[in-house]
Coordinates of C-alpha atoms in Angstrom, one line a residue:
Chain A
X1 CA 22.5 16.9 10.7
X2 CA 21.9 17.7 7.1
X3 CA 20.3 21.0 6.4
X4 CA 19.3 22.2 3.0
X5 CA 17.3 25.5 4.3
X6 CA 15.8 25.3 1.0
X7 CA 12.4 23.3 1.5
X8 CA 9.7 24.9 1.8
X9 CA 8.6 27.2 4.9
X10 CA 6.2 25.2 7.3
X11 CA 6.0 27.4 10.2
X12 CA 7.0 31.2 10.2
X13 CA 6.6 33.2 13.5
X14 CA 6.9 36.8 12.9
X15 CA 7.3 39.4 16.3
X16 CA 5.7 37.6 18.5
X17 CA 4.5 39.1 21.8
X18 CA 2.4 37.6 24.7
X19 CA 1.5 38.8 28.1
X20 CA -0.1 37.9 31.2
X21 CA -1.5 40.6 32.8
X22 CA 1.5 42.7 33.1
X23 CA 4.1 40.2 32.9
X24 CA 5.3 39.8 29.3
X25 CA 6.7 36.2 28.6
X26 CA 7.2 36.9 24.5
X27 CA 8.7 39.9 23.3
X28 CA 8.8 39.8 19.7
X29 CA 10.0 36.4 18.9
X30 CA 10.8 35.5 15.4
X31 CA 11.0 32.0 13.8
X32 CA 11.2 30.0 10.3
X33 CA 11.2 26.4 10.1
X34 CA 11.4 24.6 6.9
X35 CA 10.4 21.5 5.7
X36 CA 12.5 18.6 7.5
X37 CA 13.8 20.8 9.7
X38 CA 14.4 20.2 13.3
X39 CA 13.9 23.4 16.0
X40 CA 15.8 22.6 19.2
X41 CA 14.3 25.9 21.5
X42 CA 16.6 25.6 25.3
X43 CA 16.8 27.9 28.0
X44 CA 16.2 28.3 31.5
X45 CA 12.3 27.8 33.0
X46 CA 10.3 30.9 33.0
X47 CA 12.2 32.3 29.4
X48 CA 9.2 31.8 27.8
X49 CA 9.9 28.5 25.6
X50 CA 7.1 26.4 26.2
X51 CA 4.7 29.7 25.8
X52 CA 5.9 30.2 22.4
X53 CA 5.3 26.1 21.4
X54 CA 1.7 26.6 22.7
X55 CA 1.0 29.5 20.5
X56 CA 1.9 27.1 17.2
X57 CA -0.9 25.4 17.8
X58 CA -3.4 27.9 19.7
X59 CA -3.4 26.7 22.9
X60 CA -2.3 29.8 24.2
X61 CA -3.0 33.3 22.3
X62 CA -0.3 35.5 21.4
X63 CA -1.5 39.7 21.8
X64 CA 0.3 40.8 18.8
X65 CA 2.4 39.4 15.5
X66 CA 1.4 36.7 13.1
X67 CA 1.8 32.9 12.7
X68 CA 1.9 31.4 9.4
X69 CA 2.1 27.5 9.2
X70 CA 2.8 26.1 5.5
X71 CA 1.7 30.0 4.0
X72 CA -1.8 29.8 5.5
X73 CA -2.1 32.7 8.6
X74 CA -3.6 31.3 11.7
X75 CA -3.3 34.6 13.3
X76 CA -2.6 37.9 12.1
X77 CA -1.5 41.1 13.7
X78 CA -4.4 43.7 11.8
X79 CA -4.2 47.5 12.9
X80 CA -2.4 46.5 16.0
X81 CA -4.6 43.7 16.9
X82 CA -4.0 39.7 16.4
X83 CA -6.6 38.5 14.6
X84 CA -7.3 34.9 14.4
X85 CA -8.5 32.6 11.0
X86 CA -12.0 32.1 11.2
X87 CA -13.0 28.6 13.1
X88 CA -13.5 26.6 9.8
X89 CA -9.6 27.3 8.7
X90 CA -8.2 27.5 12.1
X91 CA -9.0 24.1 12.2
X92 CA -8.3 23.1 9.0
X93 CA -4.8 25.0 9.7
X94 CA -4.2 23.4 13.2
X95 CA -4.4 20.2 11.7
X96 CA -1.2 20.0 10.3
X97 CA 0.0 20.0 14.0
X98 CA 0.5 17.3 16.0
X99 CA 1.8 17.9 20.0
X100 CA 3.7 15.6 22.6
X101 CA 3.5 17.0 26.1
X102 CA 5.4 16.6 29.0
X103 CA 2.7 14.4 30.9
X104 CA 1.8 12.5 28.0
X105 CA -2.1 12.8 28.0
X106 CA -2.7 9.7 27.2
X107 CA -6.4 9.1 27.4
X108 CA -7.0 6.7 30.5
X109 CA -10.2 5.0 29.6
X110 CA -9.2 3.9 26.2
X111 CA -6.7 1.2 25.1
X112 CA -3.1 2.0 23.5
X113 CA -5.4 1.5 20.1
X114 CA -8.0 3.2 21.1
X115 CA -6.2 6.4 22.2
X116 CA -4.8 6.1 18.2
X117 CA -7.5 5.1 16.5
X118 CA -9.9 8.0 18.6
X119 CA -9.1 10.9 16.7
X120 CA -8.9 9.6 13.1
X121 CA -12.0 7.9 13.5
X122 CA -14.2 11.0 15.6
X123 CA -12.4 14.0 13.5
X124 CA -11.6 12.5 10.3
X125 CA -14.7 10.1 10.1
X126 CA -12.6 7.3 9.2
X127 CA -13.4 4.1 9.7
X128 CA -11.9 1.5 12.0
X129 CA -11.0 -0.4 9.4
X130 CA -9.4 2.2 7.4
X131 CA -7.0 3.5 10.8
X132 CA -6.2 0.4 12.5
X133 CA -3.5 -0.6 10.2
X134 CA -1.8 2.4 10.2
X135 CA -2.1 2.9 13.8
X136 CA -0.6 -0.6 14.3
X137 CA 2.2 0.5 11.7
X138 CA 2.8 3.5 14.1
X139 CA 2.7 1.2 17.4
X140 CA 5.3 -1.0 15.9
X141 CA 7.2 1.9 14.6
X142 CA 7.7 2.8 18.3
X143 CA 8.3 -0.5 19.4
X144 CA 5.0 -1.2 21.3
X145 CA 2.9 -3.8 19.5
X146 CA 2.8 -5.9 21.9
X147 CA 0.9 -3.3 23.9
X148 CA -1.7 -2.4 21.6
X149 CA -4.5 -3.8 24.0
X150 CA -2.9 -2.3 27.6
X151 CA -4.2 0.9 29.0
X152 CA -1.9 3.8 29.8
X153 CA -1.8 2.9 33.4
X154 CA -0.2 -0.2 32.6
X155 CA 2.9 1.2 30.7
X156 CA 6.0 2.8 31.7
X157 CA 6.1 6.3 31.5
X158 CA 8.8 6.2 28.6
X159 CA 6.3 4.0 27.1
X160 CA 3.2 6.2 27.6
X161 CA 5.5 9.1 25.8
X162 CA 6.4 6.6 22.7
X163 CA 2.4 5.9 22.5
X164 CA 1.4 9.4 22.5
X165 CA 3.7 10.3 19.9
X166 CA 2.0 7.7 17.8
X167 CA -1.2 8.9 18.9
X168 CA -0.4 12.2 17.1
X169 CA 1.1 10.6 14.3
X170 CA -1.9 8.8 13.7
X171 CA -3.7 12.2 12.6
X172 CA -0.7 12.8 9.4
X173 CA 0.5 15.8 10.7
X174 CA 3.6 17.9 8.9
X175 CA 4.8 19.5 12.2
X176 CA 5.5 17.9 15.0
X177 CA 5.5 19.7 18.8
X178 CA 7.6 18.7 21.6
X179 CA 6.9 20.2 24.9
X180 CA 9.4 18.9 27.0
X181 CA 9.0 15.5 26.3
X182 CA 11.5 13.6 28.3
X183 CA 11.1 16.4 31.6
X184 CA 8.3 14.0 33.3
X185 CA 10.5 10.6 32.9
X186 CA 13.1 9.0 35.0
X187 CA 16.5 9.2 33.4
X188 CA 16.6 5.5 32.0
X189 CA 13.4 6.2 30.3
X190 CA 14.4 9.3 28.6
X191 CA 16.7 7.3 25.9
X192 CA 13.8 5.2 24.2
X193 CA 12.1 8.4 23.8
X194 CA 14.8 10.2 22.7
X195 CA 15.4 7.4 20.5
X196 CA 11.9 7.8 18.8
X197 CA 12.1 11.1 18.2
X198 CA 15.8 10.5 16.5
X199 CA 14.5 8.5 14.3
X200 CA 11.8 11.1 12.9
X201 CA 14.0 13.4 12.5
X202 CA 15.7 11.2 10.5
X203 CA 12.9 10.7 8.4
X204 CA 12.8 14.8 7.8
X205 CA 9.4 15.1 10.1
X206 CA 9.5 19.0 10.5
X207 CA 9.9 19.0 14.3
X208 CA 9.7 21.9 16.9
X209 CA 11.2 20.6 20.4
X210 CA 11.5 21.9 23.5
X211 CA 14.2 20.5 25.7
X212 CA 16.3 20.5 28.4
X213 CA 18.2 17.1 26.5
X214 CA 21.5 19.4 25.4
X215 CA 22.5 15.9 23.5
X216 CA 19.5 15.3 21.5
X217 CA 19.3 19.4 20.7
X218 CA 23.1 18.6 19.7
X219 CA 23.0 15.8 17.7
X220 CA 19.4 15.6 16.0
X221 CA 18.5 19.9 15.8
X222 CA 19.3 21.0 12.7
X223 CA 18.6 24.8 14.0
X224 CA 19.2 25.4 17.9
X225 CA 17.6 28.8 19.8
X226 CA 18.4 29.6 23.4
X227 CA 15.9 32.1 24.9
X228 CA 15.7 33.9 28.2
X229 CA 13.0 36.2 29.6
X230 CA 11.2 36.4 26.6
X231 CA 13.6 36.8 23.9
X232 CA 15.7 35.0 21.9
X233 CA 18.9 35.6 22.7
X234 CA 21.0 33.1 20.3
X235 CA 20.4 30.6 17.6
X236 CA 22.3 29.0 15.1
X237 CA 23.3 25.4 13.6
X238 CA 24.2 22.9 16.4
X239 CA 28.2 22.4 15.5
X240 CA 28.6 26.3 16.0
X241 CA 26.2 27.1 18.9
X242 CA 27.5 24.3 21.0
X243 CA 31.1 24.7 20.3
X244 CA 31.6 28.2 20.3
X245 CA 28.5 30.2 21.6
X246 CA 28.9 34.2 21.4
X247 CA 26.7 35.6 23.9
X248 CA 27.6 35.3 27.6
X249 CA 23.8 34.5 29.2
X250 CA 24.4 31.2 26.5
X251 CA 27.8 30.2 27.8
X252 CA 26.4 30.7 31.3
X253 CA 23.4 28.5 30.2
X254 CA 25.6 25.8 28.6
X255 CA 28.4 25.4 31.6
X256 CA 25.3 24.5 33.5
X257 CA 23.6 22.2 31.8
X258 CA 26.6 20.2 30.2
Chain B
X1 CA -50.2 -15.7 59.0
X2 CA -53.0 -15.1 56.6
X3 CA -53.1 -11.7 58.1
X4 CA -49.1 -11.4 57.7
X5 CA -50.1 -11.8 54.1
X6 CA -52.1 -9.6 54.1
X7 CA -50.1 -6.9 55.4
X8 CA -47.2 -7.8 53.0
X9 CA -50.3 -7.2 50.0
X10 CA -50.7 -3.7 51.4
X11 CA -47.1 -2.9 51.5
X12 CA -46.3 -4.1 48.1
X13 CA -48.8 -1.1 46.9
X14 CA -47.0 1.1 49.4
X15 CA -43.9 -0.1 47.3
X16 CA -45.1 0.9 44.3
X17 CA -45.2 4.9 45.1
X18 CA -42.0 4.6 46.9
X19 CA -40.4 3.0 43.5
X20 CA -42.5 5.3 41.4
X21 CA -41.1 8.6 43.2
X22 CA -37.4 6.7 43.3
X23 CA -36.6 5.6 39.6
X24 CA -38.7 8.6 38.0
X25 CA -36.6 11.3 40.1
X26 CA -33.7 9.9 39.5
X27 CA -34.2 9.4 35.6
X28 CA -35.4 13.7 35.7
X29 CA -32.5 14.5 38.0
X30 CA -29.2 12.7 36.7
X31 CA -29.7 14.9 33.1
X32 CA -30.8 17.7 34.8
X33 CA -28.1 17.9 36.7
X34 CA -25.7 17.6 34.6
X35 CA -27.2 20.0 32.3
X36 CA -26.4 22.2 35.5
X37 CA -23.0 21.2 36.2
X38 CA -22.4 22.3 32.6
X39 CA -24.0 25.8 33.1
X40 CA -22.5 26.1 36.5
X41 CA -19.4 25.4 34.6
X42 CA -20.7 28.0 31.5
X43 CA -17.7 31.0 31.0
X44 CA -21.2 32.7 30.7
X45 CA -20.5 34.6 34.2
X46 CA -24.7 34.9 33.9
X47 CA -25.8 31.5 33.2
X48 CA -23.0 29.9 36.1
X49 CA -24.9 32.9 38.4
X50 CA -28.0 31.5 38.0
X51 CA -27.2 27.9 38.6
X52 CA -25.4 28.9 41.4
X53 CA -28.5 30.5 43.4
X54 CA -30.7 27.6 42.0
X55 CA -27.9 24.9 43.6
X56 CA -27.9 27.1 46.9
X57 CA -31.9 27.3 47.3
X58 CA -32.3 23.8 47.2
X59 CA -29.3 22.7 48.9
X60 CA -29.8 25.6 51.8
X61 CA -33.6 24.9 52.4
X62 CA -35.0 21.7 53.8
X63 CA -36.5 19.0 51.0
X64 CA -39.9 18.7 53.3
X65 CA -40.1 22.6 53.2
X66 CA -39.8 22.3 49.1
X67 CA -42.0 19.5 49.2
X68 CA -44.5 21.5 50.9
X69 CA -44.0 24.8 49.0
X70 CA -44.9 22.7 45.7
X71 CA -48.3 21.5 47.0
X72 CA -49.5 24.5 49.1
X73 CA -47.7 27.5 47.8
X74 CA -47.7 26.6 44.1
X75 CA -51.6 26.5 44.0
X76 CA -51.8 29.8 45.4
X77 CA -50.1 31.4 42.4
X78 CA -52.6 29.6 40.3
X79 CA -50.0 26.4 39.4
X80 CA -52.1 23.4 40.5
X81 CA -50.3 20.1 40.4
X82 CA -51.6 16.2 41.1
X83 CA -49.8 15.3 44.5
X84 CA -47.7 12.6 42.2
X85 CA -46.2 15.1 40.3
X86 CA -46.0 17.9 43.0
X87 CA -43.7 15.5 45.0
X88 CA -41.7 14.7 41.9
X89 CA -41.1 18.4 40.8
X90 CA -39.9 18.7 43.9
X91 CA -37.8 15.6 43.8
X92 CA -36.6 16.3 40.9
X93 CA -35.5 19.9 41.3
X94 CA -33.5 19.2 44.9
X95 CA -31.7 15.9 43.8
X96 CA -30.5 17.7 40.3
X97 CA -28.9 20.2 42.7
X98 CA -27.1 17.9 44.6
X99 CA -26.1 15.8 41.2
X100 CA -25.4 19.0 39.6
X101 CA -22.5 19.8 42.4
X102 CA -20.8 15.9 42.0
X103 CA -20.8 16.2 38.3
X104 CA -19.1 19.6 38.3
X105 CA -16.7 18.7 41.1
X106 CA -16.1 15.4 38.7
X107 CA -15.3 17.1 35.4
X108 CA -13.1 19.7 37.2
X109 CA -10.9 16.6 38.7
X110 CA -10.0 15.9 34.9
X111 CA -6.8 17.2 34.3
X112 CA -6.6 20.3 31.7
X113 CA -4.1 18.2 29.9
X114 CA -7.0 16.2 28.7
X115 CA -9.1 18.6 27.0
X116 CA -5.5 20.3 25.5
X117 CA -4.6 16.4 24.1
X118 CA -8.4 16.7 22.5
X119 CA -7.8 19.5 21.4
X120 CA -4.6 19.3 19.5
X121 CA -5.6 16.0 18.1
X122 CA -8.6 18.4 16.2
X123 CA -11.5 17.1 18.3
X124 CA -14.5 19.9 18.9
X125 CA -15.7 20.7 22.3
X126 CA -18.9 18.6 22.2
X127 CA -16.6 15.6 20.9
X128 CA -14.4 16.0 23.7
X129 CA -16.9 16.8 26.2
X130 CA -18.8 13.1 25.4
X131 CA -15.6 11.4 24.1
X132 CA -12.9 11.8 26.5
X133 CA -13.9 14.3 29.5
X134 CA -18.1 12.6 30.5
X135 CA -16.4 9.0 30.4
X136 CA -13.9 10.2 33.2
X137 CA -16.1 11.4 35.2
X138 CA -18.4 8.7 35.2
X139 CA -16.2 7.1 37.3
X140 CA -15.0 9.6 39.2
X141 CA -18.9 10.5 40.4
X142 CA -20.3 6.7 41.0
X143 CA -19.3 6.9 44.4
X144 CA -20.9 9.5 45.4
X145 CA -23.9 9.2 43.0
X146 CA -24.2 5.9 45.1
X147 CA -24.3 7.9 48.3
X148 CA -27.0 10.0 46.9
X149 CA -29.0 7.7 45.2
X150 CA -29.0 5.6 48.2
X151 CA -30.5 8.7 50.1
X152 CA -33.2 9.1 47.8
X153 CA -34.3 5.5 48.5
X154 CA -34.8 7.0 52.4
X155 CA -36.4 10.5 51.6
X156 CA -38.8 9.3 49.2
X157 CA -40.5 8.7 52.8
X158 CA -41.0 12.5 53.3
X159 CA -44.1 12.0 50.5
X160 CA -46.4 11.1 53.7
X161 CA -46.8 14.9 54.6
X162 CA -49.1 15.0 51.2
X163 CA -50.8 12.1 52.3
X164 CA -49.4 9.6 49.7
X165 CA -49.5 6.2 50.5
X166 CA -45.9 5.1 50.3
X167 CA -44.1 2.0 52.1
X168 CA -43.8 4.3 55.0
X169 CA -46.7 5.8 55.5
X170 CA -48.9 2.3 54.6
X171 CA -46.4 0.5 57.5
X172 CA -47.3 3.6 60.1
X173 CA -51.5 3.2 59.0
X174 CA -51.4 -0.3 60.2
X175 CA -49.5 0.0 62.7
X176 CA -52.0 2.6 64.4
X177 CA -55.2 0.7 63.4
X178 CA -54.0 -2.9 64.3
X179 CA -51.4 -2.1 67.2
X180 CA -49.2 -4.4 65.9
X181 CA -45.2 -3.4 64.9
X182 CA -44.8 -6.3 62.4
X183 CA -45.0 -3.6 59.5
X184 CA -42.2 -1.6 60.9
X185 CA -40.0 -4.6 60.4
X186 CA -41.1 -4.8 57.1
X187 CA -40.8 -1.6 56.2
X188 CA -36.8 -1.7 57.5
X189 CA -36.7 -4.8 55.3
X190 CA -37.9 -3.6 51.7
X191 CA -35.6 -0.6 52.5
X192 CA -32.8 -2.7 52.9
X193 CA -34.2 -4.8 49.8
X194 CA -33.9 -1.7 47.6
X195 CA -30.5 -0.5 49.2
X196 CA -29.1 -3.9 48.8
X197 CA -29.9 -3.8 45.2
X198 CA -28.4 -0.4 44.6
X199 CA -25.4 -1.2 46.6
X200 CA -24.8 -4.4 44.1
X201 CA -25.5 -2.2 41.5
X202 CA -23.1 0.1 42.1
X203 CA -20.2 -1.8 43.0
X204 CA -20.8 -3.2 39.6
X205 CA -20.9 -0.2 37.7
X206 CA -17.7 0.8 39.2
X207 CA -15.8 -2.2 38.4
X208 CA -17.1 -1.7 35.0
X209 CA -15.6 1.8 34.6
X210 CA -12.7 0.9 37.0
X211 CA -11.3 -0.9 34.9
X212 CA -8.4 1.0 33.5

């Protein structure tokens, strides 16, 4: 894929460290996604890959380093302490990120509309009226207007992933967070997913994905970083890093998966 | 049969207590107990301790003895209450403990992905709480919100030990003066009545919110 690596910075991650209790799962990570870009992040479970997604956007605390997202600091590492932005601009800062997770999330009790139109509407203050055709835009972008009135428990799980991507669409955000999002689907539903998420990238969406798909890291990632036990232990453009990885613990990695 | 008429007349006043106690406990004791399920839930360690030993008082003690603590003990600490509201304080304050444990056990069964989706999509805490989390446990808690409201139909009998004339104790009056059992019978039946009502209630309620 294309890559300038001259937009401008959305998301820079600078030493990032996180523990539980005595177990530390980040050890000084570092990490700079640009506009458009695509961040593939691979490796093996328990090396600390979703914990770093979940920091991006808060749901889990990091104990030291900083997080910038487009130049604004949602946390700050001040006399050896990480100090977050104050509630007001932590939220306005968090808004420019939307998340996919690996059980989808979908809300239950609302329609495939409703679960878009919800957040626009309750955060935003929008009015119906003002959402619903660009939540229908996003439903057909995904290939599910005909669904717009099913609830989640009716739909396929590939679908319920393809709705909740539009669900966080719906919101405008300029990074977008994967967190495993094909993991929880049976193999023929992975592709329409997959699919979805191809075509964003194509349209230069600034997208942070974590994956086990080696393919979709390959072909759509403009940036690819495997990590193990807390650190990252090789990144690079996909061509390179697929074809000719240096470090052993990757080749190791790779041979498995592919 | 005139005299079957009456009897039915007498009852019908009896009724009136029984459904007096009923729908004003369980108006006071549905918010009340979710206000508690919310403390018990509090990451205040102090406010979840004190729910906690309010839930086990009224859960580990009998209602009759709380009944009668309200009305006997009460005055002797210079808190005098009419015998309406004495039974209802103590109504109140039993049936928002047990409410107060099915609404906690209810909005723990949502999953945590739930508040996380809420929360990345920018929504606060009270919006999610109202929004997305309270809806979900609506239906999760109607069955057994049936179970105890059903109950409460049943122990609003226990008001006879402060002398109020509910169905119960109106049936048991006439049955001692006139030696006659005929208001047992109807007592049974305007139980059932109610129960029957509830029951279609219910069952309503839940295929309103089961419907996802």
């Amino acid at each position: 894929m294309a890559n300038t690596n001259t937009g401008e910075i959305m998301l820079k991650m600078t030493n990032i460290h996180k523990a539980y209790d005595n177990l530390e799962v980040l050890k000084g990570i570092d990490i700079e996604v640009r506009r458009g870009e695509v961040l593939a992040i691979i490796g093996p479970s328990g090396s600390g890959k979703s914990t770093l997604l979940r920091c991006i956007n808060k749901l889990e605390t990091i104990d030291k380093g900083s997080i910038a997202i487009k130049d604004k600091f949602l946390v700050q590492t001040k006399d050896g302490e990480a100090v977050y932005a104050s509630g007001k601009e932590e939220r306005e800062i968090l808004s420019s990120t939307g998340m996919v997770f690996q059980q989808f999330n979908l809300f239950p009790h609302m329609t495939v509309l409703e679960n878009l139109l919800e957040a626009p509407m309750q955060v935003k203050g929008l009015k119906r009226s003002e959402v619903e055709p660009y939540a229908r835009e996003l439903l057909a972008k995904v290939g599910l207007s005909d669904r717009a009135d099913y609830y989640p428990s009716q739909l396929s799980g590939g679908q319920q992933q393809r709705v909740a991507i539009a669900r966080a669409l719906c919101m405008k955000p300029d990074i977008m967070l994967f967190d495993e999002p094909t993991s929880a689907l049976d193999p023929e539903l992975t592709g329409e997913v997959l699919k979805t998420m191809r075509e964003l990238a194509a349209e230069h969406m600034t997208m942070v994905v974590v994956t086990h798909e080696m393919a979709f890291a390959r072909e759509a990632a403009s940036q690819v970083i495997f990590m193990a036990d807390g650190n990252i232990v090789e990144q690079g453009e996909p061509e390179a890093f697929f074809a000719a990885p240096k470090e052993e613990r990757t080749k190791a990695f790779l041979q498995n998966m592919l | 049969m005139e005299k079957l008429f009456d009897i039915f007349l007498l009852m019908l006043d009896g009724t009136q207590i029984t459904l007096e106690i009923f729908f004003v406990t369980l108006l006071l004791s549905l918010p009340l107990g979710m206000l508690a399920a919310l403390g018990r839930l509090s990451s205040l360690k102090i406010i979840s301790r004190i729910v906690e030993f309010y839930i086990w008082i009224m859960r580990g003690t009998p209602l009759m003895l709380q009944l009668l603590f309200v009305y006997f003990a009460l005055p002797m600490i210079g808190i005098r209450l009419p015998d309406i509201a004495a039974a209802l304080l103590a109504f109140t304050l039993n049936y928002a403990a047990y409410f107060a444990e099915i609404f906690r056990a209810g909005i723990q069964a949502v999953p945590k992905g739930q508040y996380e989706a809420a929360k990345t999509l920018g929504m606060s805490y009270p919006q999610t709480m109202r929004r997305i989390i309270l809806p979900q446990v609506i239906r999760i808690v109607l069955p057994p919100v049936s179970n105890e409201t059903i109950n409460l139909v049943k122990d609003t009998s226990l008001v006879y030990i402060l002398a109020m004339n509910d169905l119960l104790r109106v049936a048991r009056t006439i049955v001692q003066r006139e030696f006659d059992m005929t208001p047992f019978l109807f007592a049974a039946i305007f139980y059932l009545a109610m129960t029957f009502v509830l029951t279609w209630g219910f069952k309503k309620l839940e295929a309103h919110y089961g419907k996802y």
